[in-house]
Amino acid sequence: MARPDLRHEANAEGAWYVDERCIDCGTCRDLAPVTFVSLGSQSVVASQPVDPQREQGAWLAAQACPTQSIGTFDHRPRPGRLYPWLLVDGVYDLGFTSPDSFGASAYLAARPEGGLMVDSPRFTAGLVRAVEELGGVAHVLLTHRDDVADAGRWAEHFGARVWVHEHDRSAAPFATDLVRGLEPVDVLPGVRCIPVPGHTRGSVVWALGAVAFTGDSLAWSHGQGDLTAFKGACWHSWPAQLASLERLAAACRPEWVLPGHGARCHLPASELHERLVALVDRERAAA
Ligand code: SF4
Protein backbone atom coordinates (compact mmCIF):
# COMPACT_ATOMS: atom_id res chain seq x y z
CA MET A 1 0.00 0.00 0.00
CA ALA A 2 1.21 3.47 -0.86
CA ARG A 3 1.76 5.77 2.13
CA PRO A 4 -0.25 9.03 1.90
CA ASP A 5 1.78 10.42 4.81
CA LEU A 6 4.87 10.02 2.61
CA ARG A 7 3.34 11.60 -0.53
CA HIS A 8 6.06 13.34 -2.54
CA GLU A 9 5.26 17.04 -2.63
CA ALA A 10 6.10 17.30 -6.34
CA ASN A 11 3.17 15.10 -7.40
CA ALA A 12 0.64 16.83 -9.66
CA GLU A 13 -2.50 17.91 -7.79
CA GLY A 14 -5.11 15.16 -7.73
CA ALA A 15 -5.92 11.71 -6.45
CA TRP A 16 -2.93 9.73 -7.74
CA TYR A 17 0.42 10.09 -6.01
CA VAL A 18 3.83 8.46 -5.55
CA ASP A 19 5.29 8.22 -2.07
CA GLU A 20 8.85 8.95 -1.02
CA ARG A 21 9.83 5.27 -0.78
CA CYS A 22 10.19 5.28 -4.60
CA ILE A 23 13.59 3.99 -5.79
CA ASP A 24 13.20 5.50 -9.29
CA CYS A 25 13.40 2.14 -11.04
CA GLY A 26 11.47 3.52 -14.01
CA THR A 27 8.88 0.75 -14.25
CA CYS A 28 5.90 3.08 -13.83
CA ARG A 29 7.30 5.47 -16.43
CA ASP A 30 7.73 2.64 -18.91
CA LEU A 31 4.17 1.42 -18.33
CA ALA A 32 2.46 4.82 -18.12
CA PRO A 33 4.85 7.42 -19.56
CA VAL A 34 2.38 10.29 -19.65
CA THR A 35 1.34 9.87 -16.03
CA PHE A 36 4.72 9.41 -14.34
CA VAL A 37 7.99 11.34 -14.63
CA SER A 38 11.38 11.11 -12.95
CA LEU A 39 12.78 13.99 -10.95
CA GLY A 40 16.23 12.40 -11.10
CA SER A 41 16.20 10.25 -8.00
CA GLN A 42 12.49 9.62 -7.51
CA SER A 43 9.41 9.51 -9.72
CA VAL A 44 6.15 11.40 -9.24
CA VAL A 45 2.80 11.82 -10.95
CA ALA A 46 3.35 14.38 -13.71
CA SER A 47 -0.27 14.57 -14.79
CA GLN A 48 -3.32 12.86 -13.39
CA PRO A 49 -4.92 10.09 -15.49
CA VAL A 50 -7.88 11.64 -17.28
CA ASP A 51 -9.39 8.71 -19.17
CA PRO A 52 -9.99 4.97 -18.60
CA GLN A 53 -6.93 3.94 -20.62
CA ARG A 54 -4.54 6.09 -18.60
CA GLU A 55 -6.29 5.06 -15.38
CA GLN A 56 -5.67 1.42 -16.31
CA GLY A 57 -2.02 2.23 -17.00
CA ALA A 58 -1.71 3.81 -13.56
CA TRP A 59 -3.21 0.72 -11.92
CA LEU A 60 -0.81 -1.53 -13.84
CA ALA A 61 2.07 0.67 -12.65
CA ALA A 62 0.77 0.57 -9.08
CA GLN A 63 0.66 -3.23 -9.08
CA ALA A 64 4.08 -3.49 -10.73
CA CYS A 65 5.87 -0.99 -8.45
CA PRO A 66 8.55 -2.76 -6.37
CA THR A 67 8.10 -0.43 -3.39
CA GLN A 68 4.30 -0.21 -3.62
CA SER A 69 4.68 3.55 -3.73
CA ILE A 70 1.80 4.37 -6.10
CA GLY A 71 -1.70 4.99 -4.77
CA THR A 72 -4.77 7.21 -4.71
CA PHE A 73 -6.03 9.51 -1.97
CA ASP A 74 -9.68 8.85 -2.58
CA HIS A 75 -9.38 5.06 -2.14
CA ARG A 76 -11.42 4.52 -5.29
CA PRO A 77 -12.43 0.92 -6.04
CA ARG A 78 -9.43 -1.09 -7.13
CA PRO A 79 -9.71 -3.14 -10.30
CA GLY A 80 -8.56 -6.33 -8.53
CA ARG A 81 -5.32 -8.11 -9.35
CA LEU A 82 -4.39 -7.19 -12.93
CA TYR A 83 -1.38 -9.47 -13.28
CA PRO A 84 -0.59 -11.78 -15.03
CA TRP A 85 -1.36 -9.30 -17.82
CA LEU A 86 -1.65 -10.88 -21.27
CA LEU A 87 0.66 -9.27 -23.82
CA VAL A 88 0.58 -11.69 -26.75
CA ASP A 89 -0.08 -15.40 -27.51
CA GLY A 90 0.21 -16.86 -24.02
CA VAL A 91 2.94 -14.43 -22.93
CA TYR A 92 2.13 -12.47 -19.78
CA ASP A 93 3.72 -9.60 -17.91
CA LEU A 94 3.84 -10.76 -14.28
CA GLY A 95 3.96 -7.29 -12.65
CA PHE A 96 4.76 -7.35 -8.91
CA THR A 97 8.39 -6.46 -9.54
CA SER A 98 10.99 -6.96 -6.85
CA PRO A 99 13.20 -4.33 -5.24
CA ASP A 100 15.92 -7.01 -5.39
CA SER A 101 15.96 -6.67 -9.18
CA PHE A 102 15.45 -2.88 -9.02
CA GLY A 103 11.93 -3.28 -10.35
CA ALA A 104 12.78 -5.38 -13.40
CA SER A 105 9.82 -6.83 -15.29
CA ALA A 106 9.39 -10.60 -15.40
CA TYR A 107 7.26 -12.63 -17.78
CA LEU A 108 5.47 -15.95 -18.10
CA ALA A 109 5.06 -17.86 -21.35
CA ALA A 110 2.28 -20.34 -20.58
CA ARG A 111 2.72 -23.62 -22.46
CA PRO A 112 0.89 -26.98 -22.24
CA GLU A 113 4.18 -28.73 -21.53
CA GLY A 114 4.96 -26.35 -18.66
CA GLY A 115 5.37 -22.61 -18.45
CA LEU A 116 8.50 -20.57 -18.93
CA MET A 117 9.16 -17.82 -16.39
CA VAL A 118 11.63 -15.23 -17.64
CA ASP A 119 13.38 -13.59 -14.68
CA SER A 120 11.49 -13.26 -11.44
CA PRO A 121 8.72 -11.18 -9.93
CA ARG A 122 8.12 -10.99 -6.20
CA PHE A 123 7.04 -14.35 -4.78
CA THR A 124 3.57 -13.45 -3.51
CA ALA A 125 0.69 -15.79 -2.68
CA GLY A 126 -1.77 -14.14 -5.08
CA LEU A 127 0.62 -14.26 -8.01
CA VAL A 128 1.61 -17.85 -7.21
CA ARG A 129 -2.06 -18.89 -7.39
CA ALA A 130 -2.50 -17.07 -10.68
CA VAL A 131 0.59 -18.72 -12.18
CA GLU A 132 -0.68 -22.11 -10.96
CA GLU A 133 -3.95 -21.46 -12.78
CA LEU A 134 -1.98 -20.80 -15.96
CA GLY A 135 -0.25 -24.19 -15.70
CA GLY A 136 2.70 -23.42 -13.46
CA VAL A 137 6.38 -23.10 -14.29
CA ALA A 138 8.60 -25.82 -15.74
CA HIS A 139 11.63 -23.64 -16.50
CA VAL A 140 12.92 -20.35 -15.12
CA LEU A 141 14.98 -18.55 -17.76
CA LEU A 142 17.30 -15.91 -16.29
CA THR A 143 18.49 -13.11 -18.56
CA HIS A 144 21.36 -12.05 -16.27
CA ARG A 145 22.60 -11.82 -12.73
CA ASP A 146 20.78 -8.60 -11.72
CA ASP A 147 17.26 -9.93 -12.21
CA VAL A 148 17.36 -13.16 -10.21
CA ALA A 149 15.18 -11.77 -7.37
CA ASP A 150 12.94 -14.59 -6.07
CA ALA A 151 13.76 -17.06 -8.87
CA GLY A 152 14.91 -19.69 -6.38
CA ARG A 153 11.59 -19.59 -4.51
CA TRP A 154 9.56 -19.81 -7.73
CA ALA A 155 11.68 -22.74 -8.93
CA GLU A 156 11.41 -24.55 -5.61
CA HIS A 157 7.62 -24.08 -5.45
CA PHE A 158 7.05 -25.43 -8.96
CA GLY A 159 9.95 -27.90 -9.11
CA ALA A 160 11.23 -25.95 -12.12
CA ARG A 161 14.63 -26.12 -13.79
CA VAL A 162 16.60 -22.87 -13.79
CA TRP A 163 18.73 -21.70 -16.71
CA VAL A 164 21.47 -19.09 -16.54
CA HIS A 165 24.69 -18.34 -18.41
CA GLU A 166 27.74 -19.78 -16.69
CA HIS A 167 29.28 -16.31 -16.27
CA ASP A 168 26.33 -15.07 -14.16
CA ARG A 169 25.83 -18.33 -12.29
CA SER A 170 27.23 -16.98 -9.03
CA ALA A 171 24.04 -14.92 -8.68
CA ALA A 172 21.90 -18.05 -9.02
CA PRO A 173 23.84 -20.92 -7.43
CA PHE A 174 20.63 -22.98 -7.42
CA ALA A 175 20.58 -23.04 -11.25
CA THR A 176 20.21 -26.51 -12.71
CA ASP A 177 21.27 -25.80 -16.31
CA LEU A 178 24.07 -23.64 -17.68
CA VAL A 179 24.46 -21.96 -21.03
CA ARG A 180 28.10 -21.68 -22.11
CA GLY A 181 30.01 -19.67 -24.68
CA LEU A 182 28.75 -17.17 -27.25
CA GLU A 183 26.87 -19.30 -29.76
CA PRO A 184 23.04 -19.25 -29.80
CA VAL A 185 21.65 -22.54 -28.60
CA ASP A 186 18.17 -24.07 -28.71
CA VAL A 187 17.79 -25.24 -25.12
CA LEU A 188 14.19 -26.45 -25.46
CA PRO A 189 11.84 -26.90 -28.41
CA GLY A 190 11.13 -23.38 -29.69
CA VAL A 191 13.32 -21.72 -27.05
CA ARG A 192 16.60 -20.18 -28.21
CA CYS A 193 19.18 -18.68 -25.88
CA ILE A 194 21.39 -16.00 -27.43
CA PRO A 195 24.37 -14.98 -25.27
CA VAL A 196 24.81 -11.20 -25.33
CA PRO A 197 27.69 -10.30 -22.98
CA GLY A 198 27.93 -6.60 -22.29
CA HIS A 199 25.50 -5.38 -19.65
CA THR A 200 26.87 -8.27 -17.61
CA ARG A 201 29.31 -10.94 -18.76
CA GLY A 202 26.60 -13.59 -18.59
CA SER A 203 23.71 -11.67 -20.17
CA VAL A 204 21.51 -13.59 -22.59
CA VAL A 205 18.41 -12.97 -24.69
CA TRP A 206 15.72 -15.64 -24.70
CA ALA A 207 13.92 -15.89 -28.05
CA LEU A 208 10.53 -17.57 -28.19
CA GLY A 209 8.73 -17.32 -31.52
CA ALA A 210 8.13 -13.64 -32.25
CA VAL A 211 9.17 -12.56 -28.75
CA ALA A 212 12.65 -11.65 -27.51
CA PHE A 213 13.11 -11.36 -23.76
CA THR A 214 16.06 -8.99 -23.65
CA GLY A 215 16.81 -8.45 -19.97
CA ASP A 216 18.75 -5.21 -19.63
CA SER A 217 20.53 -5.56 -22.98
CA LEU A 218 17.94 -3.95 -25.26
CA ALA A 219 14.71 -2.00 -24.73
CA TRP A 220 12.42 0.63 -26.18
CA SER A 221 12.75 4.25 -25.14
CA HIS A 222 9.54 6.29 -25.03
CA GLY A 223 11.65 9.46 -24.93
CA GLN A 224 13.71 8.59 -28.02
CA GLY A 225 10.89 6.82 -29.85
CA ASP A 226 13.38 4.10 -30.74
CA LEU A 227 15.28 1.06 -29.51
CA THR A 228 17.92 1.81 -26.92
CA ALA A 229 20.63 0.16 -24.84
CA PHE A 230 21.87 1.40 -21.50
CA LYS A 231 25.45 2.59 -21.90
CA GLY A 232 25.29 4.26 -18.49
CA ALA A 233 24.26 0.96 -16.88
CA CYS A 234 26.69 -1.34 -18.67
CA TRP A 235 28.61 -3.24 -16.01
CA HIS A 236 30.84 -5.50 -18.15
CA SER A 237 31.80 -4.00 -21.53
CA TRP A 238 30.07 -1.52 -23.86
CA PRO A 239 32.04 -2.62 -26.97
CA ALA A 240 31.12 -6.22 -26.13
CA GLN A 241 27.47 -5.22 -25.75
CA LEU A 242 27.43 -3.58 -29.19
CA ALA A 243 29.04 -6.68 -30.70
CA SER A 244 26.42 -8.78 -28.92
CA LEU A 245 23.56 -6.68 -30.29
CA GLU A 246 25.02 -7.09 -33.76
CA ARG A 247 25.02 -10.87 -33.31
CA LEU A 248 21.50 -10.67 -31.86
CA ALA A 249 20.30 -9.00 -35.06
CA ALA A 250 21.68 -11.94 -37.01
CA ALA A 251 20.35 -14.60 -34.63
CA CYS A 252 16.64 -13.80 -34.45
CA ARG A 253 13.92 -11.63 -36.03
CA PRO A 254 11.46 -10.86 -33.23
CA GLU A 255 8.41 -8.62 -33.39
CA TRP A 256 8.33 -8.04 -29.65
CA VAL A 257 11.07 -6.77 -27.35
CA LEU A 258 10.18 -7.51 -23.73
CA PRO A 259 12.95 -6.15 -21.47
CA GLY A 260 13.63 -6.19 -17.76
CA HIS A 261 14.15 -2.45 -17.59
CA GLY A 262 13.02 0.02 -20.19
CA ALA A 263 9.85 0.01 -22.23
CA ARG A 264 8.61 -2.86 -24.35
CA CYS A 265 7.75 -2.63 -28.03
CA HIS A 266 5.87 -4.44 -30.77
CA LEU A 267 6.89 -3.68 -34.34
CA PRO A 268 7.04 -5.52 -37.66
CA ALA A 269 10.06 -7.83 -37.56
CA SER A 270 11.71 -6.03 -40.49
CA GLU A 271 11.39 -2.62 -38.82
CA LEU A 272 12.65 -3.93 -35.48
CA HIS A 273 15.64 -5.49 -37.24
CA GLU A 274 16.44 -2.23 -39.06
CA ARG A 275 16.19 -0.26 -35.83
CA LEU A 276 18.50 -2.70 -34.05
CA VAL A 277 21.13 -2.50 -36.81
CA ALA A 278 20.81 1.30 -36.79
CA LEU A 279 21.21 1.40 -32.99
CA VAL A 280 24.50 -0.48 -33.20
CA ASP A 281 25.75 1.79 -36.00
CA ARG A 282 24.70 4.91 -34.10
CA GLU A 283 26.34 3.87 -30.85
CA ARG A 284 29.55 2.79 -32.57
CA ALA A 285 29.75 6.14 -34.35
CA ALA A 286 29.27 7.94 -31.02
CA ALA A 287 31.90 5.87 -29.19
S1 SF4 B 1 7.60 1.85 -10.22
FE1 SF4 B 1 7.59 2.55 -8.06
S2 SF4 B 1 9.75 2.54 -7.42
FE2 SF4 B 1 9.72 2.41 -9.65
S3 SF4 B 1 9.91 4.56 -10.35
FE3 SF4 B 1 7.70 4.09 -10.24
S4 SF4 B 1 7.02 4.72 -8.19
FE4 SF4 B 1 9.27 4.58 -8.17
Coordinates of C-alpha atoms and ligand atoms in Angstrom, one line a residue:
M1 CA 0.0 0.0 0.0
A2 CA 1.2 3.5 -0.9
R3 CA 1.8 5.8 2.1
P4 CA -0.2 9.0 1.9
D5 CA 1.8 10.4 4.8
L6 CA 4.9 10.0 2.6
R7 CA 3.3 11.6 -0.5
H8 CA 6.1 13.3 -2.5
E9 CA 5.3 17.0 -2.6
A10 CA 6.1 17.3 -6.3
N11 CA 3.2 15.1 -7.4
A12 CA 0.6 16.8 -9.7
E13 CA -2.5 17.9 -7.8
G14 CA -5.1 15.2 -7.7
A15 CA -5.9 11.7 -6.5
W16 CA -2.9 9.7 -7.7
Y17 CA 0.4 10.1 -6.0
V18 CA 3.8 8.5 -5.5
D19 CA 5.3 8.2 -2.1
E20 CA 8.9 9.0 -1.0
R21 CA 9.8 5.3 -0.8
C22 CA 10.2 5.3 -4.6
I23 CA 13.6 4.0 -5.8
D24 CA 13.2 5.5 -9.3
C25 CA 13.4 2.1 -11.0
G26 CA 11.5 3.5 -14.0
T27 CA 8.9 0.7 -14.3
C28 CA 5.9 3.1 -13.8
R29 CA 7.3 5.5 -16.4
D30 CA 7.7 2.6 -18.9
L31 CA 4.2 1.4 -18.3
A32 CA 2.5 4.8 -18.1
P33 CA 4.9 7.4 -19.6
V34 CA 2.4 10.3 -19.7
T35 CA 1.3 9.9 -16.0
F36 CA 4.7 9.4 -14.3
V37 CA 8.0 11.3 -14.6
S38 CA 11.4 11.1 -13.0
L39 CA 12.8 14.0 -10.9
G40 CA 16.2 12.4 -11.1
S41 CA 16.2 10.3 -8.0
Q42 CA 12.5 9.6 -7.5
S43 CA 9.4 9.5 -9.7
V44 CA 6.2 11.4 -9.2
V45 CA 2.8 11.8 -11.0
A46 CA 3.4 14.4 -13.7
S47 CA -0.3 14.6 -14.8
Q48 CA -3.3 12.9 -13.4
P49 CA -4.9 10.1 -15.5
V50 CA -7.9 11.6 -17.3
D51 CA -9.4 8.7 -19.2
P52 CA -10.0 5.0 -18.6
Q53 CA -6.9 3.9 -20.6
R54 CA -4.5 6.1 -18.6
E55 CA -6.3 5.1 -15.4
Q56 CA -5.7 1.4 -16.3
G57 CA -2.0 2.2 -17.0
A58 CA -1.7 3.8 -13.6
W59 CA -3.2 0.7 -11.9
L60 CA -0.8 -1.5 -13.8
A61 CA 2.1 0.7 -12.7
A62 CA 0.8 0.6 -9.1
Q63 CA 0.7 -3.2 -9.1
A64 CA 4.1 -3.5 -10.7
C65 CA 5.9 -1.0 -8.5
P66 CA 8.6 -2.8 -6.4
T67 CA 8.1 -0.4 -3.4
Q68 CA 4.3 -0.2 -3.6
S69 CA 4.7 3.5 -3.7
I70 CA 1.8 4.4 -6.1
G71 CA -1.7 5.0 -4.8
T72 CA -4.8 7.2 -4.7
F73 CA -6.0 9.5 -2.0
D74 CA -9.7 8.8 -2.6
H75 CA -9.4 5.1 -2.1
R76 CA -11.4 4.5 -5.3
P77 CA -12.4 0.9 -6.0
R78 CA -9.4 -1.1 -7.1
P79 CA -9.7 -3.1 -10.3
G80 CA -8.6 -6.3 -8.5
R81 CA -5.3 -8.1 -9.4
L82 CA -4.4 -7.2 -12.9
Y83 CA -1.4 -9.5 -13.3
P84 CA -0.6 -11.8 -15.0
W85 CA -1.4 -9.3 -17.8
L86 CA -1.6 -10.9 -21.3
L87 CA 0.7 -9.3 -23.8
V88 CA 0.6 -11.7 -26.8
D89 CA -0.1 -15.4 -27.5
G90 CA 0.2 -16.9 -24.0
V91 CA 2.9 -14.4 -22.9
Y92 CA 2.1 -12.5 -19.8
D93 CA 3.7 -9.6 -17.9
L94 CA 3.8 -10.8 -14.3
G95 CA 4.0 -7.3 -12.6
F96 CA 4.8 -7.4 -8.9
T97 CA 8.4 -6.5 -9.5
S98 CA 11.0 -7.0 -6.8
P99 CA 13.2 -4.3 -5.2
D100 CA 15.9 -7.0 -5.4
S101 CA 16.0 -6.7 -9.2
F102 CA 15.4 -2.9 -9.0
G103 CA 11.9 -3.3 -10.4
A104 CA 12.8 -5.4 -13.4
S105 CA 9.8 -6.8 -15.3
A106 CA 9.4 -10.6 -15.4
Y107 CA 7.3 -12.6 -17.8
L108 CA 5.5 -16.0 -18.1
A109 CA 5.1 -17.9 -21.3
A110 CA 2.3 -20.3 -20.6
R111 CA 2.7 -23.6 -22.5
P112 CA 0.9 -27.0 -22.2
E113 CA 4.2 -28.7 -21.5
G114 CA 5.0 -26.4 -18.7
G115 CA 5.4 -22.6 -18.4
L116 CA 8.5 -20.6 -18.9
M117 CA 9.2 -17.8 -16.4
V118 CA 11.6 -15.2 -17.6
D119 CA 13.4 -13.6 -14.7
S120 CA 11.5 -13.3 -11.4
P121 CA 8.7 -11.2 -9.9
R122 CA 8.1 -11.0 -6.2
F123 CA 7.0 -14.3 -4.8
T124 CA 3.6 -13.4 -3.5
A125 CA 0.7 -15.8 -2.7
G126 CA -1.8 -14.1 -5.1
L127 CA 0.6 -14.3 -8.0
V128 CA 1.6 -17.9 -7.2
R129 CA -2.1 -18.9 -7.4
A130 CA -2.5 -17.1 -10.7
V131 CA 0.6 -18.7 -12.2
E132 CA -0.7 -22.1 -11.0
E133 CA -4.0 -21.5 -12.8
L134 CA -2.0 -20.8 -16.0
G135 CA -0.3 -24.2 -15.7
G136 CA 2.7 -23.4 -13.5
V137 CA 6.4 -23.1 -14.3
A138 CA 8.6 -25.8 -15.7
H139 CA 11.6 -23.6 -16.5
V140 CA 12.9 -20.4 -15.1
L141 CA 15.0 -18.6 -17.8
L142 CA 17.3 -15.9 -16.3
T143 CA 18.5 -13.1 -18.6
H144 CA 21.4 -12.0 -16.3
R145 CA 22.6 -11.8 -12.7
D146 CA 20.8 -8.6 -11.7
D147 CA 17.3 -9.9 -12.2
V148 CA 17.4 -13.2 -10.2
A149 CA 15.2 -11.8 -7.4
D150 CA 12.9 -14.6 -6.1
A151 CA 13.8 -17.1 -8.9
G152 CA 14.9 -19.7 -6.4
R153 CA 11.6 -19.6 -4.5
W154 CA 9.6 -19.8 -7.7
A155 CA 11.7 -22.7 -8.9
E156 CA 11.4 -24.6 -5.6
H157 CA 7.6 -24.1 -5.5
F158 CA 7.1 -25.4 -9.0
G159 CA 9.9 -27.9 -9.1
A160 CA 11.2 -26.0 -12.1
R161 CA 14.6 -26.1 -13.8
V162 CA 16.6 -22.9 -13.8
W163 CA 18.7 -21.7 -16.7
V164 CA 21.5 -19.1 -16.5
H165 CA 24.7 -18.3 -18.4
E166 CA 27.7 -19.8 -16.7
H167 CA 29.3 -16.3 -16.3
D168 CA 26.3 -15.1 -14.2
R169 CA 25.8 -18.3 -12.3
S170 CA 27.2 -17.0 -9.0
A171 CA 24.0 -14.9 -8.7
A172 CA 21.9 -18.1 -9.0
P173 CA 23.8 -20.9 -7.4
F174 CA 20.6 -23.0 -7.4
A175 CA 20.6 -23.0 -11.3
T176 CA 20.2 -26.5 -12.7
D177 CA 21.3 -25.8 -16.3
L178 CA 24.1 -23.6 -17.7
V179 CA 24.5 -22.0 -21.0
R180 CA 28.1 -21.7 -22.1
G181 CA 30.0 -19.7 -24.7
L182 CA 28.7 -17.2 -27.2
E183 CA 26.9 -19.3 -29.8
P184 CA 23.0 -19.2 -29.8
V185 CA 21.6 -22.5 -28.6
D186 CA 18.2 -24.1 -28.7
V187 CA 17.8 -25.2 -25.1
L188 CA 14.2 -26.5 -25.5
P189 CA 11.8 -26.9 -28.4
G190 CA 11.1 -23.4 -29.7
V191 CA 13.3 -21.7 -27.1
R192 CA 16.6 -20.2 -28.2
C193 CA 19.2 -18.7 -25.9
I194 CA 21.4 -16.0 -27.4
P195 CA 24.4 -15.0 -25.3
V196 CA 24.8 -11.2 -25.3
P197 CA 27.7 -10.3 -23.0
G198 CA 27.9 -6.6 -22.3
H199 CA 25.5 -5.4 -19.7
T200 CA 26.9 -8.3 -17.6
R201 CA 29.3 -10.9 -18.8
G202 CA 26.6 -13.6 -18.6
S203 CA 23.7 -11.7 -20.2
V204 CA 21.5 -13.6 -22.6
V205 CA 18.4 -13.0 -24.7
W206 CA 15.7 -15.6 -24.7
A207 CA 13.9 -15.9 -28.0
L208 CA 10.5 -17.6 -28.2
G209 CA 8.7 -17.3 -31.5
A210 CA 8.1 -13.6 -32.2
V211 CA 9.2 -12.6 -28.8
A212 CA 12.6 -11.6 -27.5
F213 CA 13.1 -11.4 -23.8
T214 CA 16.1 -9.0 -23.6
G215 CA 16.8 -8.4 -20.0
D216 CA 18.8 -5.2 -19.6
S217 CA 20.5 -5.6 -23.0
L218 CA 17.9 -3.9 -25.3
A219 CA 14.7 -2.0 -24.7
W220 CA 12.4 0.6 -26.2
S221 CA 12.8 4.3 -25.1
H222 CA 9.5 6.3 -25.0
G223 CA 11.6 9.5 -24.9
Q224 CA 13.7 8.6 -28.0
G225 CA 10.9 6.8 -29.9
D226 CA 13.4 4.1 -30.7
L227 CA 15.3 1.1 -29.5
T228 CA 17.9 1.8 -26.9
A229 CA 20.6 0.2 -24.8
F230 CA 21.9 1.4 -21.5
K231 CA 25.5 2.6 -21.9
G232 CA 25.3 4.3 -18.5
A233 CA 24.3 1.0 -16.9
C234 CA 26.7 -1.3 -18.7
W235 CA 28.6 -3.2 -16.0
H236 CA 30.8 -5.5 -18.1
S237 CA 31.8 -4.0 -21.5
W238 CA 30.1 -1.5 -23.9
P239 CA 32.0 -2.6 -27.0
A240 CA 31.1 -6.2 -26.1
Q241 CA 27.5 -5.2 -25.8
L242 CA 27.4 -3.6 -29.2
A243 CA 29.0 -6.7 -30.7
S244 CA 26.4 -8.8 -28.9
L245 CA 23.6 -6.7 -30.3
E246 CA 25.0 -7.1 -33.8
R247 CA 25.0 -10.9 -33.3
L248 CA 21.5 -10.7 -31.9
A249 CA 20.3 -9.0 -35.1
A250 CA 21.7 -11.9 -37.0
A251 CA 20.4 -14.6 -34.6
C252 CA 16.6 -13.8 -34.5
R253 CA 13.9 -11.6 -36.0
P254 CA 11.5 -10.9 -33.2
E255 CA 8.4 -8.6 -33.4
W256 CA 8.3 -8.0 -29.6
V257 CA 11.1 -6.8 -27.3
L258 CA 10.2 -7.5 -23.7
P259 CA 12.9 -6.1 -21.5
G260 CA 13.6 -6.2 -17.8
H261 CA 14.2 -2.4 -17.6
G262 CA 13.0 0.0 -20.2
A263 CA 9.9 0.0 -22.2
R264 CA 8.6 -2.9 -24.4
C265 CA 7.8 -2.6 -28.0
H266 CA 5.9 -4.4 -30.8
L267 CA 6.9 -3.7 -34.3
P268 CA 7.0 -5.5 -37.7
A269 CA 10.1 -7.8 -37.6
S270 CA 11.7 -6.0 -40.5
E271 CA 11.4 -2.6 -38.8
L272 CA 12.6 -3.9 -35.5
H273 CA 15.6 -5.5 -37.2
E274 CA 16.4 -2.2 -39.1
R275 CA 16.2 -0.3 -35.8
L276 CA 18.5 -2.7 -34.1
V277 CA 21.1 -2.5 -36.8
A278 CA 20.8 1.3 -36.8
L279 CA 21.2 1.4 -33.0
V280 CA 24.5 -0.5 -33.2
D281 CA 25.8 1.8 -36.0
R282 CA 24.7 4.9 -34.1
E283 CA 26.3 3.9 -30.9
R284 CA 29.6 2.8 -32.6
A285 CA 29.8 6.1 -34.3
A286 CA 29.3 7.9 -31.0
A287 CA 31.9 5.9 -29.2
Ligands
SF4_1 S1 7.6 1.9 -10.2 FE1 7.6 2.6 -8.1 S2 9.7 2.5 -7.4 FE2 9.7 2.4 -9.7 S3 9.9 4.6 -10.3 FE3 7.7 4.1 -10.2 S4 7.0 4.7 -8.2 FE4 9.3 4.6 -8.2

